[in-house]
Amino acid sequence: MIDQSKRFLIVGLGLLGGSYAKALKQKGYSVYAITRSQNTIDYALARGWIDGGSTEEDPALIGQADFVVFGLYPHTMIEWIARNQTAFQPGAILTDVSGVKCNVVDVIQEGLRQDVEFIGSHPMAGKEVSGVQHSDETMFRSANFIITPTEKNTERGIGFARELAELLEFQHITSLSIEEHDEMIGFVSQLTHAVAVSLMNTNDNAHLKDYTGDSFRDLTRIAKINESLWSELFFLNKKNLVREIDEFIASLNDLKQKIADEDDEGIRKLFIQSTKRRKYFDE
Amino acid sequence: MIDQSKRFLIVGLGLLGGSYAKALKQKGYSVYAITRSQNTIDYALARGWIDGGSTEEDPALIGQADFVVFGLYPHTMIEWIARNQTAFQPGAILTDVSGVKCNVVDVIQEGLRQDVEFIGSHPMAGKEVSGVQHSDETMFRSANFIITPTEKNTERGIGFARELAELLEFQHITSLSIEEHDEMIGFVSQLTHAVAVSLMNTNDNAHLKDYTGDSFRDLTRIAKINESLWSELFFLNKKNLVREIDEFIASLNDLKQKIADEDDEGIRKLFIQSTKRRKYFDE
């Protein structure tokens, strides 16, 4: 259990950063924030989610933090850490919320001071909306938290990430290498978003609005997508994602060919396989 | 409003047929059923959803019906009508629940007695489960009902279908030609099922179960699919469906190329378009 006297700094107080702050304050920790907008700080202060904050990259505020959580986009975080790394206190532990780990965690660790540790972590929680005003720590209780240690990490850093996830009450806490993480996320998250976006972009389908049922709505809900964040995540993981898209297209072309050929036995096998696999995911 | 003295016959008492029977009995109509299993008849009789039924194609029972609703698979229905058409009473109106209309409605109308009318209709409602025991007339209240008249239909037949949909309390009742219907359904229903099935069949993804969130589950829920019904529906509409799959793959390949090229402006345009279109579907 993380010592209650420890102090957290959240850099980037958006939906996730705000939810972290809210949950950590509820558990009795000191929580400060650095974020772009004074309105965001005022909003969180008024609700008691933080003890203080600044819109400046204030070295004193940074130096007082035992733990720093970055709620920034990957590239912004990489640049922020490079720019401010002399300000961290010796022994400080840093972590993130990024959806991609290769080209992020490794890059940060490569350039980081030896007496400060960065441990990658990915809270697999989110909403269709962004901003501190939508902060909701209860979304963590049904979500996965993935810790992505590398050979540069210590038991202390990995232990911190695990204890943080426990404090935040994540349902599942697991550990993957950064390569395993990005391969997994390429399939379960990025491919599904690519499919939803492409389905929504197929034809001009506006005239079909009155005919769509739950199936179509379920498949396209995530086609509402933050273009700045997701373009960055897609490019960072492009090798995995391009391969996953190719494999999915091969799977769909196989089904298409069986439809064109009216291959009754073949198509039934595909339906039986998808049904069996999907039932397994219901367990 | 359909005269309360009129008598309905439901042929094929499954999930949809059972839900029709239940709703029509609640509205005070006489409802009979012909279905394969005596257990099904006993189940519906015990609950007061039908007044009587038979497992035989009984000419007397068929001849007493003013309106016949077919809850059968398309090919089974086509054969059933051909086999029993001398039994219908003069002036009887027949309708169906099929998810594909070309190669079904036109084929039936072509072979039908001149003094009997078949009007195609498609209740866009369903569940992941089948069978009379899951009958639930309330699912119609948020669903679309599509009437698919052809030049062979009369005002009387089209009016019957509309009044039936009103009795069943469908939310929206619309009319499309059989060609328009199948083109629409190829996109909003069949393509989405093909995508979900193919996503579930991409790679061996069982080891990813612990990492999947709501997005993946939403996109693959309909990958649990009745292989007998859907192979038939896909083959009946293969021309539209193959074209829709090709157009979707082109859309996905366009996104893939922009990822591979790190075309930031291009990918943002795709995300902005999908977001805008999807929001329109929320209205």
XYZ file of C-alpha atoms in Angstrom:
566
model
C 0.000 0.000 0.000
C 1.397 3.373 -1.021
C 2.325 5.495 2.027
C -0.378 8.104 2.694
C 2.241 10.817 3.154
C 3.277 10.507 -0.492
C 2.401 13.215 -2.936
C 1.050 12.748 -6.472
C 1.363 15.113 -9.395
C -1.022 14.643 -12.322
C 0.246 16.203 -15.544
C -2.655 16.697 -17.947
C -5.945 16.828 -16.083
C -8.356 15.388 -18.636
C -10.858 12.553 -18.337
C -8.299 10.013 -17.115
C -6.050 12.386 -15.164
C -9.100 13.873 -13.470
C -10.471 10.436 -12.584
C -7.084 9.447 -11.102
C -7.003 12.675 -9.048
C -10.549 12.182 -7.784
C -9.901 8.572 -6.736
C -6.531 9.349 -5.098
C -7.963 12.233 -3.073
C -10.777 9.944 -1.891
C -8.078 7.592 -0.602
C -6.456 10.426 1.348
C -3.428 11.292 -0.791
C -2.061 14.747 -1.610
C -2.728 15.393 -5.286
C -1.487 18.329 -7.359
C -1.922 19.010 -11.048
C -0.192 20.732 -13.925
C -2.484 21.285 -16.875
C -2.983 23.784 -19.690
C -6.149 25.515 -18.579
C -6.792 27.468 -15.383
C -10.492 26.594 -15.714
C -9.604 22.921 -15.389
C -7.618 23.576 -12.221
C -10.405 25.710 -10.760
C -12.968 23.044 -11.594
C -10.978 20.272 -9.875
C -10.040 22.478 -6.903
C -13.672 23.460 -6.322
C -14.607 19.770 -6.108
C -11.718 18.842 -3.844
C -10.136 16.539 -6.450
C -6.742 18.285 -6.145
C -4.947 20.217 -3.423
C -3.455 22.714 -5.841
C -2.258 23.158 -9.393
C -0.586 25.296 -11.984
C -0.790 25.975 -15.690
C 3.018 26.457 -15.627
C 5.655 23.727 -15.716
C 6.688 24.829 -12.238
C 9.953 23.128 -11.134
C 9.049 23.469 -7.445
C 5.695 21.741 -7.920
C 7.330 19.014 -10.025
C 10.137 18.541 -7.478
C 7.730 18.006 -4.576
C 6.028 15.015 -6.211
C 6.905 11.458 -5.190
C 4.836 10.090 -8.060
C 3.987 11.721 -11.371
C 1.127 10.442 -13.549
C 1.021 11.697 -17.150
C -2.432 12.063 -18.668
C -0.939 13.545 -21.862
C -0.866 12.284 -25.460
C 2.278 10.180 -26.081
C 4.342 12.705 -28.066
C 3.414 15.557 -25.745
C 4.471 13.446 -22.762
C 7.792 12.463 -24.323
C 8.611 16.129 -24.959
C 7.350 17.246 -21.529
C 9.571 14.750 -19.706
C 12.644 15.660 -21.787
C 12.030 19.340 -21.119
C 11.431 19.039 -17.366
C 13.554 16.137 -16.271
C 15.965 18.106 -14.120
C 13.004 19.130 -11.925
C 11.998 15.616 -10.727
C 13.027 14.673 -7.196
C 15.572 11.858 -6.897
C 13.697 8.568 -6.614
C 10.532 9.906 -8.201
C 8.421 7.321 -10.052
C 6.636 8.351 -13.237
C 3.851 6.534 -15.067
C 1.412 7.196 -17.905
C -1.950 6.211 -19.362
C -0.902 5.795 -23.013
C -2.613 3.304 -25.289
C 0.625 2.416 -27.113
C 3.887 1.423 -25.389
C 6.588 0.743 -28.010
C 8.181 3.986 -29.253
C 6.909 5.594 -26.041
C 8.049 3.774 -22.887
C 11.375 2.744 -24.439
C 12.051 6.263 -25.754
C 11.304 7.872 -22.395
C 13.393 5.349 -20.450
C 16.311 5.797 -22.850
C 16.491 9.530 -22.198
C 15.575 9.581 -18.507
C 17.830 10.491 -15.560
C 19.210 7.393 -13.821
C 17.736 8.292 -10.400
C 14.152 8.598 -11.688
C 12.041 5.641 -12.881
C 9.376 5.530 -15.574
C 7.047 2.511 -15.450
C 4.564 2.223 -18.323
C 0.947 1.476 -17.520
C -2.279 1.429 -19.496
C -5.648 1.836 -17.801
C -8.028 0.304 -20.374
C -10.876 2.608 -19.464
C -12.425 5.519 -21.279
C -15.546 7.248 -22.447
C -16.833 8.790 -25.651
C -16.351 12.194 -24.041
C -13.214 13.944 -22.827
C -12.367 16.606 -20.270
C -12.006 16.820 -16.501
C -15.713 17.499 -16.063
C -16.456 13.896 -17.126
C -14.066 12.397 -14.568
C -15.494 9.217 -13.120
C -13.370 6.921 -11.005
C -16.066 4.219 -11.011
C -15.237 3.342 -14.642
C -12.034 1.688 -13.394
C -13.946 -0.967 -11.440
C -14.873 -2.942 -14.541
C -11.632 -2.252 -16.424
C -8.225 -3.805 -17.076
C -4.982 -2.191 -15.940
C -1.885 -3.328 -17.783
C 1.625 -2.754 -16.459
C 4.360 -2.858 -19.108
C 7.740 -3.277 -17.408
C 11.004 -3.355 -19.347
C 14.487 -4.435 -18.254
C 15.035 -0.842 -17.099
C 12.344 -1.164 -14.423
C 12.874 -2.145 -10.785
C 10.700 -4.114 -8.386
C 9.949 -0.824 -6.663
C 8.642 0.782 -9.854
C 6.582 -2.248 -10.869
C 5.235 -2.556 -7.311
C 4.186 1.105 -7.392
C 2.204 0.601 -10.615
C 0.442 -2.421 -9.130
C -0.418 -0.605 -5.911
C -1.667 2.393 -7.882
C -3.997 0.113 -9.865
C -5.228 -1.450 -6.630
C -5.882 1.996 -5.129
C -7.852 2.912 -8.241
C -9.821 -0.359 -7.860
C -9.199 -1.777 -11.339
C -10.913 -5.128 -11.868
C -7.943 -6.901 -13.464
C -4.278 -6.022 -13.154
C -1.900 -7.761 -15.535
C 1.607 -7.382 -16.830
C 2.779 -7.537 -20.446
C 5.975 -6.628 -22.259
C 5.644 -3.463 -24.343
C 5.717 -5.608 -27.495
C 2.995 -7.970 -26.230
C 0.907 -4.984 -25.143
C 1.019 -3.322 -28.542
C 0.231 -6.521 -30.408
C -2.773 -7.152 -28.157
C -4.019 -3.564 -28.381
C -3.594 -3.626 -32.174
C -6.252 -6.325 -32.283
C -8.720 -5.681 -29.471
C -8.790 -1.905 -29.650
C -7.173 -0.417 -32.750
C -8.491 -2.905 -35.313
C -12.009 -2.560 -33.884
C -11.804 1.239 -34.156
C -10.459 0.975 -37.722
C -13.369 -1.330 -38.617
C -15.997 0.946 -37.056
C -14.573 4.042 -38.753
C -14.413 2.284 -42.136
C -17.940 0.915 -41.805
C -19.211 4.420 -41.124
C -17.205 5.710 -44.099
C -18.544 3.055 -46.512
C -20.822 4.760 -49.049
C -22.984 7.680 -48.150
C -25.168 5.865 -45.675
C -27.075 8.810 -44.146
C -30.297 7.799 -45.915
C -30.199 4.489 -44.033
C -30.546 6.117 -40.618
C -34.206 5.164 -40.246
C -33.471 1.504 -40.865
C -30.526 0.889 -38.579
C -31.061 -1.312 -35.578
C -28.961 -2.209 -32.567
C -26.432 -4.238 -34.593
C -25.334 -1.346 -36.746
C -25.294 1.054 -33.805
C -23.221 -1.351 -31.691
C -20.681 -1.803 -34.468
C -20.234 1.877 -35.179
C -20.457 3.488 -31.720
C -16.660 3.854 -31.578
C -16.586 5.486 -35.014
C -16.965 8.709 -33.006
C -13.277 9.128 -32.443
C -10.863 11.836 -31.271
C -8.873 12.439 -34.448
C -5.805 13.911 -32.715
C -5.323 11.124 -30.181
C -6.161 8.237 -32.466
C -4.062 9.334 -35.427
C -1.110 9.448 -33.014
C -1.912 6.014 -31.517
C -2.396 4.445 -34.962
C 0.909 5.794 -36.316
C 2.836 4.723 -33.199
C 1.563 1.149 -33.624
C 1.333 1.070 -37.396
C 3.297 -2.136 -37.944
C 0.969 -4.201 -35.761
C -2.173 -2.434 -36.904
C -1.479 -2.747 -40.638
C -0.844 -6.473 -40.139
C -4.077 -6.874 -38.135
C -6.077 -5.051 -40.814
C -4.571 -7.311 -43.493
C -5.453 -10.427 -41.510
C -8.988 -9.204 -40.893
C -9.471 -8.404 -44.595
C -8.240 -11.921 -45.442
C -10.833 -13.337 -43.031
C -13.597 -11.203 -44.568
C -12.515 -12.079 -48.122
C -12.701 -15.747 -47.208
C -16.309 -15.264 -46.068
C -17.088 -13.221 -49.204
C -15.740 -15.942 -51.480
C -17.902 -18.540 -49.738
C -20.963 -16.307 -50.229
C -20.128 -15.796 -53.916
C -19.633 -19.560 -54.378
C -22.736 -20.399 -52.290
C -20.456 -22.744 -50.351
C -23.025 -23.820 -47.789
C -20.771 -26.143 -45.827
C -17.910 -23.636 -45.763
C -20.010 -20.700 -44.616
C -21.680 -22.751 -41.876
C -18.244 -23.666 -40.544
C -17.323 -19.972 -40.341
C -20.569 -19.123 -38.526
C -20.172 -22.025 -36.116
C -16.576 -20.976 -35.376
C -17.478 -17.316 -34.772
C -20.407 -18.309 -32.559
C -18.258 -20.671 -30.499
C -15.459 -18.129 -30.099
C -17.806 -15.286 -29.201
C -19.552 -17.401 -26.544
C -16.159 -17.948 -24.939
C -15.818 -14.154 -24.647
C -19.150 -14.026 -22.789
C -17.898 -16.195 -19.950
C -58.144 -1.485 -37.912
C -58.392 -5.196 -38.705
C -61.869 -6.597 -37.904
C -61.817 -8.509 -34.591
C -63.777 -11.390 -36.120
C -60.857 -12.191 -38.452
C -58.781 -15.273 -37.874
C -54.983 -15.500 -38.054
C -52.897 -18.560 -38.822
C -49.215 -18.468 -37.857
C -47.105 -20.979 -39.770
C -43.827 -21.598 -37.914
C -44.211 -20.734 -34.245
C -40.686 -19.621 -33.357
C -39.425 -16.446 -31.710
C -41.133 -14.115 -34.197
C -44.206 -16.239 -34.911
C -44.726 -16.725 -31.176
C -44.380 -13.005 -30.500
C -46.925 -12.230 -33.245
C -49.347 -14.794 -31.772
C -48.954 -13.437 -28.245
C -49.548 -9.838 -29.339
C -52.501 -10.688 -31.583
C -54.227 -12.708 -28.854
C -53.755 -9.778 -26.470
C -55.612 -7.630 -28.999
C -58.509 -10.083 -29.049
C -57.984 -11.940 -32.339
C -58.393 -15.666 -33.004
C -54.944 -17.119 -33.580
C -54.104 -20.639 -34.737
C -50.732 -22.168 -35.504
C -49.161 -24.824 -37.690
C -45.681 -25.739 -36.553
C -43.399 -28.786 -36.493
C -43.406 -29.633 -32.816
C -46.339 -30.558 -30.612
C -44.361 -29.228 -27.617
C -44.391 -25.784 -29.212
C -48.145 -25.907 -29.690
C -48.688 -27.137 -26.126
C -46.414 -24.385 -24.777
C -48.298 -21.622 -26.627
C -51.740 -23.114 -25.855
C -50.933 -23.324 -22.139
C -50.109 -19.605 -22.135
C -53.164 -18.603 -24.131
C -51.084 -17.321 -27.071
C -53.032 -19.463 -29.573
C -56.532 -20.884 -29.720
C -55.415 -24.116 -31.327
C -52.797 -25.628 -33.589
C -51.537 -28.598 -35.495
C -48.263 -30.200 -36.487
C -49.932 -31.230 -39.760
C -50.455 -29.068 -42.834
C -54.191 -29.398 -42.225
C -56.241 -28.018 -45.188
C -59.230 -27.260 -42.938
C -57.113 -25.179 -40.538
C -55.429 -23.380 -43.442
C -58.767 -22.733 -45.155
C -60.300 -21.092 -42.093
C -57.635 -18.382 -41.879
C -58.305 -14.876 -43.164
C -54.639 -13.969 -42.689
C -51.602 -16.230 -42.727
C -48.258 -15.112 -41.271
C -45.219 -17.204 -42.172
C -42.497 -17.394 -39.530
C -40.495 -19.867 -41.645
C -37.087 -19.599 -43.320
C -37.452 -18.256 -46.887
C -36.944 -21.502 -48.836
C -39.129 -23.481 -46.458
C -41.876 -20.869 -46.857
C -41.672 -20.887 -50.653
C -42.063 -24.668 -50.697
C -44.814 -24.636 -48.055
C -46.936 -22.160 -50.033
C -46.466 -24.051 -53.300
C -47.459 -27.309 -51.591
C -50.539 -25.961 -49.779
C -51.868 -23.228 -51.990
C -55.112 -24.949 -52.901
C -56.047 -24.877 -49.211
C -56.129 -21.066 -48.734
C -59.544 -19.425 -48.611
C -60.380 -17.077 -51.493
C -59.296 -13.549 -50.523
C -56.792 -14.737 -47.910
C -53.839 -12.404 -47.333
C -50.428 -13.911 -46.620
C -47.352 -12.211 -45.239
C -43.922 -13.175 -43.914
C -41.063 -12.077 -41.660
C -38.142 -12.782 -44.033
C -34.964 -10.724 -43.935
C -34.507 -10.871 -47.730
C -37.215 -9.997 -50.255
C -35.857 -10.450 -53.807
C -35.947 -14.104 -54.883
C -38.579 -14.623 -52.182
C -41.557 -12.252 -52.530
C -41.332 -12.211 -56.336
C -41.042 -16.005 -56.542
C -44.030 -16.558 -54.263
C -46.195 -13.994 -56.060
C -45.309 -15.492 -59.430
C -46.616 -18.911 -58.427
C -49.569 -17.879 -56.264
C -53.277 -18.340 -56.973
C -54.857 -15.167 -58.358
C -57.488 -14.919 -55.593
C -54.930 -14.961 -52.765
C -52.494 -12.091 -52.029
C -48.958 -12.266 -50.633
C -47.609 -8.973 -49.238
C -43.972 -9.032 -48.117
C -43.080 -7.555 -44.765
C -39.989 -7.506 -42.599
C -40.204 -6.914 -38.847
C -36.652 -5.722 -38.037
C -36.685 -7.232 -34.581
C -34.909 -10.216 -33.121
C -32.891 -11.672 -30.319
C -29.763 -13.745 -29.937
C -31.994 -16.667 -28.944
C -34.668 -18.523 -30.877
C -37.761 -20.542 -30.063
C -41.339 -19.874 -28.963
C -40.312 -19.797 -25.301
C -38.455 -16.522 -25.908
C -41.470 -14.823 -27.504
C -41.626 -11.188 -26.482
C -44.012 -8.800 -28.192
C -42.423 -5.786 -26.440
C -39.348 -5.999 -28.705
C -41.495 -4.613 -31.552
C -42.025 -1.280 -29.772
C -38.510 -0.023 -30.577
C -38.264 -1.688 -33.996
C -38.815 -0.929 -37.677
C -41.433 -2.689 -39.779
C -40.845 -2.593 -43.506
C -43.567 -3.352 -46.036
C -42.302 -4.378 -49.491
C -45.117 -4.071 -51.995
C -44.690 -5.023 -55.646
C -46.915 -4.267 -58.656
C -48.793 -7.472 -57.837
C -50.056 -6.052 -54.549
C -53.360 -4.276 -53.948
C -54.283 -1.428 -51.610
C -56.107 -3.999 -49.495
C -52.994 -6.140 -49.081
C -50.699 -3.181 -48.337
C -53.285 -1.773 -45.910
C -53.423 -5.118 -44.102
C -49.638 -5.138 -43.604
C -49.711 -1.598 -42.228
C -52.566 -2.366 -39.831
C -50.814 -5.531 -38.686
C -47.671 -3.502 -37.880
C -49.808 -0.982 -35.987
C -51.480 -3.768 -34.005
C -48.037 -5.139 -33.122
C -47.011 -1.609 -32.031
C -43.912 -1.247 -34.208
C -42.159 2.084 -33.709
C -41.639 2.901 -37.387
C -43.558 1.555 -40.342
C -42.107 2.225 -43.786
C -42.431 0.973 -47.311
C -39.636 -0.002 -49.724
C -39.498 -1.842 -53.019
C -38.053 -5.359 -52.703
C -34.876 -4.121 -54.429
C -34.481 -1.118 -52.103
C -35.124 -3.344 -49.112
C -32.415 -5.826 -50.030
C -29.870 -3.133 -50.808
C -30.529 -1.471 -47.444
C -30.463 -4.740 -45.520
C -27.226 -5.731 -47.287
C -25.585 -2.757 -45.635
C -27.185 -2.226 -42.235
C -27.634 -5.864 -41.280
C -25.804 -8.353 -43.487
C -22.539 -6.428 -43.873
C -22.421 -5.805 -40.111
C -22.910 -9.515 -39.441
C -20.233 -10.411 -42.007
C -17.847 -7.963 -40.314
C -18.531 -9.283 -36.808
C -18.135 -12.909 -37.917
C -14.881 -12.120 -39.737
C -13.488 -10.159 -36.810
C -14.163 -13.095 -34.534
C -12.545 -15.423 -37.076
C -9.385 -13.296 -37.437
C -6.464 -15.177 -35.902
C -6.874 -17.363 -32.884
C -7.865 -14.638 -30.477
C -8.943 -16.698 -27.448
C -5.855 -15.665 -25.480
C -7.000 -12.037 -25.733
C -10.201 -12.655 -23.768
C -8.864 -11.040 -20.595
C -8.001 -7.820 -22.405
C -11.168 -7.167 -24.364
C -13.284 -4.224 -23.355
C -16.701 -2.971 -24.366
C -15.600 -1.975 -27.886
C -14.583 -5.461 -28.911
C -17.638 -7.005 -27.278
C -19.990 -4.532 -28.973
C -18.457 -5.223 -32.374
C -18.633 -8.989 -32.095
C -21.910 -9.606 -30.227
C -23.674 -10.526 -33.474
C -20.890 -12.994 -34.372
C -23.090 -15.467 -32.490
C -25.199 -16.351 -35.470
C -27.708 -19.021 -36.530
C -25.772 -20.731 -39.317
C -28.825 -22.208 -41.066
C -30.826 -18.993 -41.276
C -27.928 -16.668 -42.098
C -26.334 -18.830 -44.776
C -29.724 -18.806 -46.506
C -30.156 -15.015 -46.126
C -26.605 -14.331 -47.337
C -26.981 -16.511 -50.443
C -30.376 -15.001 -51.309
C -28.873 -11.500 -51.241
C -25.376 -12.360 -52.418
C -25.164 -9.786 -55.197
C -25.804 -6.861 -52.840
C -23.788 -8.332 -49.996
C -20.677 -9.095 -52.059
C -20.754 -5.529 -53.385
C -21.161 -4.086 -49.862
C -18.241 -6.189 -48.581
C -16.085 -4.975 -51.486
C -16.980 -1.350 -50.774
C -16.284 -1.778 -47.065
C -12.902 -3.401 -47.773
C -12.062 -0.481 -50.087
C -12.911 1.930 -47.256
C -10.760 -0.040 -44.790
C -7.873 -0.289 -47.277
C -8.002 3.473 -47.719
C -7.614 3.916 -43.951
C -4.832 1.300 -43.883
C -2.892 3.079 -46.606
C -3.144 6.367 -44.707
C -1.815 4.626 -41.573
C 1.061 3.063 -43.538
C 1.897 6.440 -45.103
C 1.437 8.309 -41.792
C -0.855 10.639 -43.725
C -1.906 12.747 -40.777
C -4.211 15.088 -42.670
C -5.842 12.229 -44.569
C -6.503 10.081 -41.522
C -7.929 12.991 -39.542
C -10.396 13.626 -42.381
C -11.563 10.013 -42.186
C -11.995 10.216 -38.399
C -13.841 13.520 -38.614
C -16.157 12.105 -41.289
C -16.928 8.929 -39.332
C -17.548 10.948 -36.161
C -19.889 13.347 -37.924
C -21.824 10.556 -39.639
C -22.121 8.494 -36.483
C -23.413 11.457 -34.494
C -26.163 11.833 -37.076
C -27.197 8.242 -36.319
C -27.519 9.135 -32.618
C -30.218 11.714 -33.276
